[in-house]
Short mmCIF file of C-alpha atoms and ligand atoms in Angstrom, two decimals:
data_model
loop_
_atom_site.label_atom_id
_atom_site.label_comp_id
_atom_site.label_asym_id
_atom_site.label_seq_id
_atom_site.Cartn_x
_atom_site.Cartn_y
_atom_site.Cartn_z
CA MET A 1 36.00 -46.42 -61.81
CA ALA A 2 38.75 -45.19 -59.51
CA ASN A 3 41.06 -42.47 -60.70
CA GLN A 4 44.01 -43.67 -62.63
CA ASN A 5 47.24 -43.44 -60.86
CA ILE A 6 50.26 -42.00 -62.66
CA LEU A 7 53.83 -42.10 -61.47
CA LEU A 8 55.82 -39.15 -62.73
CA VAL A 9 59.59 -39.64 -62.67
CA GLU A 10 61.24 -36.34 -63.46
CA ASP A 11 64.14 -34.58 -61.68
CA GLU A 12 63.61 -31.11 -63.32
CA LYS A 13 61.33 -29.42 -60.74
CA ASP A 14 59.70 -26.98 -63.27
CA ILE A 15 58.75 -29.76 -65.71
CA ALA A 16 57.54 -32.00 -62.86
CA GLU A 17 55.32 -29.33 -61.48
CA ALA A 18 53.80 -28.33 -64.74
CA VAL A 19 53.10 -31.92 -65.72
CA GLU A 20 51.75 -32.88 -62.29
CA TYR A 21 49.39 -29.88 -62.38
CA ALA A 22 48.04 -30.71 -65.85
CA LEU A 23 47.54 -34.35 -64.97
CA LYS A 24 45.67 -33.51 -61.79
CA LEU A 25 43.38 -31.15 -63.76
CA GLU A 26 42.51 -34.14 -65.99
CA GLY A 27 41.54 -36.12 -62.96
CA PHE A 28 44.60 -38.30 -62.57
CA GLU A 29 46.09 -39.22 -59.25
CA VAL A 30 49.78 -38.25 -59.48
CA THR A 31 52.83 -39.27 -57.51
CA THR A 32 56.03 -37.48 -58.39
CA VAL A 33 59.55 -38.85 -57.64
CA TYR A 34 62.87 -37.26 -58.58
CA ASP A 35 65.18 -40.20 -59.03
CA GLY A 36 65.28 -43.76 -60.47
CA GLU A 37 65.70 -45.51 -57.12
CA LYS A 38 62.50 -43.97 -55.67
CA ALA A 39 60.76 -44.65 -59.02
CA LEU A 40 61.43 -48.41 -58.79
CA ALA A 41 60.45 -48.52 -55.11
CA GLU A 42 57.19 -46.72 -55.97
CA ILE A 43 56.42 -48.91 -58.97
CA PHE A 44 56.72 -52.16 -57.09
CA LYS A 45 54.87 -50.87 -54.02
CA GLU A 46 52.04 -48.76 -55.47
CA LYS A 47 51.51 -50.47 -58.89
CA PRO A 48 50.66 -47.32 -60.86
CA ASP A 49 48.53 -47.45 -63.98
CA LEU A 50 51.24 -45.64 -66.08
CA VAL A 51 54.70 -44.28 -65.59
CA ILE A 52 56.04 -41.06 -67.18
CA LEU A 53 59.77 -41.64 -67.16
CA ASP A 54 62.61 -39.14 -67.71
CA ILE A 55 65.86 -40.66 -68.89
CA ILE A 56 68.64 -38.64 -67.23
CA LEU A 57 67.91 -39.12 -63.53
CA PRO A 58 69.92 -39.27 -60.33
CA LYS A 59 70.97 -42.63 -58.87
CA ILE A 60 69.39 -45.05 -61.37
CA ASP A 61 68.76 -43.69 -64.90
CA GLY A 62 65.60 -44.12 -66.92
CA TRP A 63 67.09 -46.85 -69.13
CA GLU A 64 67.66 -49.06 -66.17
CA VAL A 65 64.30 -48.30 -64.62
CA LEU A 66 62.62 -49.23 -67.89
CA SER A 67 64.52 -52.47 -68.39
CA THR A 68 63.81 -53.48 -64.77
CA ILE A 69 60.11 -52.82 -65.33
CA ARG A 70 60.14 -55.00 -68.44
CA ARG A 71 62.08 -57.83 -66.81
CA GLN A 72 59.74 -58.28 -63.85
CA PRO A 73 56.63 -60.42 -64.55
CA THR A 74 54.40 -58.22 -62.38
CA THR A 75 55.25 -55.05 -64.25
CA LYS A 76 56.23 -56.13 -67.69
CA SER A 77 53.00 -54.80 -69.29
CA LEU A 78 53.03 -51.53 -67.28
CA PRO A 79 52.56 -48.65 -69.69
CA VAL A 80 55.62 -46.33 -69.81
CA VAL A 81 55.83 -43.00 -71.64
CA VAL A 82 59.48 -41.87 -71.86
CA LEU A 83 60.62 -38.20 -71.80
CA THR A 84 63.90 -37.78 -73.60
CA ALA A 85 66.16 -34.76 -73.77
CA LYS A 86 67.96 -35.58 -77.03
CA THR A 87 67.31 -37.24 -80.29
CA THR A 88 70.29 -39.57 -79.54
CA GLU A 89 68.23 -40.91 -76.68
CA VAL A 90 65.30 -41.49 -79.07
CA SER A 91 67.57 -43.59 -81.40
CA LYS A 92 68.80 -45.55 -78.36
CA LEU A 93 65.19 -46.04 -77.27
CA CYS A 94 64.26 -47.44 -80.68
CA GLY A 95 67.50 -49.28 -81.24
CA PHE A 96 67.55 -51.15 -77.97
CA ASP A 97 63.79 -51.81 -78.13
CA LEU A 98 63.47 -51.35 -74.50
CA GLY A 99 59.67 -51.44 -74.63
CA ALA A 100 58.54 -47.89 -74.06
CA ASP A 101 54.92 -47.50 -75.06
CA ASP A 102 55.58 -43.94 -76.40
CA TYR A 103 58.07 -41.24 -76.00
CA LEU A 104 58.27 -37.43 -76.21
CA THR A 105 61.34 -35.33 -76.92
CA LYS A 106 61.92 -32.24 -74.66
CA PRO A 107 60.77 -29.56 -75.00
CA PHE A 108 57.31 -31.03 -75.32
CA SER A 109 53.79 -29.59 -74.99
CA VAL A 110 51.80 -30.68 -72.00
CA ASN A 111 48.75 -31.14 -74.18
CA GLU A 112 50.65 -33.44 -76.44
CA LEU A 113 51.79 -35.43 -73.43
CA LEU A 114 48.24 -35.72 -72.12
CA ALA A 115 47.03 -36.95 -75.54
CA ARG A 116 49.78 -39.61 -75.67
CA ILE A 117 49.03 -40.75 -72.09
CA LYS A 118 45.35 -41.17 -72.86
CA ALA A 119 46.08 -43.15 -75.98
CA VAL A 120 48.51 -45.43 -74.21
CA LEU A 121 46.12 -46.02 -71.33
CA LYS A 122 43.34 -46.82 -73.70
CA ARG A 123 45.47 -49.31 -75.59
CA SER A 124 46.70 -50.93 -72.36
CA GLN A 125 43.21 -51.31 -71.07
CA PHE A 126 42.12 -52.86 -74.35
CA GLU A 127 45.10 -55.26 -74.18
CA SER A 128 44.52 -56.32 -70.59
CA ARG A 129 40.85 -56.93 -71.41
CA GLN A 130 42.01 -59.10 -74.37
CA ARG A 131 44.22 -61.06 -71.98
CA GLU A 132 41.29 -61.56 -69.60
CA LEU A 133 39.08 -62.73 -72.41
CA ALA A 134 41.75 -65.11 -73.53
CA ARG A 135 41.90 -66.69 -70.05
CA GLU A 136 38.15 -67.05 -70.01
CA LEU A 137 38.03 -68.93 -73.33
CA PRO A 138 36.80 -72.47 -72.89
CA LYS A 139 39.46 -75.16 -72.99
CA ILE A 140 38.69 -78.40 -74.81
CA PRO A 141 40.36 -81.78 -74.63
CA VAL A 142 42.15 -82.51 -77.84
CA GLY A 143 43.78 -85.83 -77.02
CA LYS A 144 46.33 -87.55 -74.86
CA LYS A 145 50.02 -87.23 -74.63
CA GLY A 146 51.99 -89.50 -72.29
CA GLY A 147 48.74 -90.58 -70.69
CA GLU A 148 47.74 -87.00 -69.91
CA GLU A 149 44.74 -85.30 -71.34
CA ILE A 150 45.78 -82.17 -73.28
CA PHE A 151 43.49 -79.09 -73.17
CA VAL A 152 43.74 -76.17 -75.49
CA SER A 153 41.80 -72.90 -75.98
CA GLN A 154 41.15 -71.09 -79.22
CA GLU A 155 44.19 -68.91 -78.37
CA ASP A 156 46.53 -71.88 -78.41
CA ILE A 157 45.46 -73.08 -81.84
CA LEU A 158 47.44 -72.19 -84.90
CA TYR A 159 45.14 -73.94 -87.34
CA VAL A 160 42.97 -77.03 -87.70
CA LYS A 161 42.71 -79.58 -90.46
CA ALA A 162 39.85 -81.98 -91.01
CA VAL A 163 40.83 -85.56 -91.98
CA GLU A 164 37.76 -87.71 -92.67
CA ASN A 165 35.83 -87.79 -89.38
CA TYR A 166 38.62 -86.44 -87.25
CA THR A 167 40.37 -83.13 -86.86
CA TYR A 168 43.99 -82.30 -86.46
CA VAL A 169 44.69 -79.40 -84.12
CA TYR A 170 48.02 -77.54 -84.54
CA THR A 171 49.48 -75.46 -81.78
CA PRO A 172 52.76 -73.59 -82.16
CA GLU A 173 54.62 -76.40 -80.49
CA ASP A 174 52.71 -79.55 -81.27
CA ASN A 175 49.84 -81.19 -83.07
CA PHE A 176 46.99 -83.46 -81.95
CA LEU A 177 44.55 -85.72 -83.63
CA THR A 178 41.15 -85.30 -82.05
CA THR A 179 38.17 -87.59 -82.43
CA LEU A 180 36.03 -84.48 -82.82
CA LYS A 181 34.54 -83.50 -86.15
CA MET A 182 35.40 -79.99 -87.30
CA TYR A 183 31.95 -78.60 -86.41
CA GLU A 184 32.07 -80.27 -82.99
CA LEU A 185 35.50 -78.67 -82.35
CA GLU A 186 34.18 -75.31 -83.45
CA GLU A 187 31.10 -75.63 -81.20
CA LYS A 188 33.23 -76.42 -78.23
CA LEU A 189 35.68 -73.60 -78.83
CA ALA A 190 33.00 -70.93 -79.38
CA PRO A 191 29.86 -72.04 -77.63
CA1 CA B 1 66.41 -35.34 -66.17
#
């Protein structure tokens, strides 16, 4: 597997250097930028595996960088670990639910940061594998709506209910009466 690529967004040179050094020792590829504008450019161009994001930054602050990341479909699941200077920033982070995967308050220990990063990356890999698996799940026809055959996968189904020889399939938005018996439905969903 290729080395994982981390984008470090930190305008305090001493912190940036120490963190970059520690990350490289751990085998990560690191790109460091010093303001929010460069951070966004880098994120959309290079697609890093994780972003370490300071909040108080020149040009565009960390809040805006984070909310831009979360608004764009291509980056909305990108893992972000936020570095905050004050506890007021922490409460804002939680209160606005901007979607940081984790955060550390300055001053922080580099070892703690490394541990958090590894945990976030592990979780994100697990989640993207789950999304892939969900896409690979077989789709089965459950009936027709407006003359069109409707297909669902196990992921789409809220619950099923057997009624005599047929089965009702409930999705969050709709329900369908299939001519499949319960066991036939189960076999098709999990072959
Ligand atoms: Ca800063």
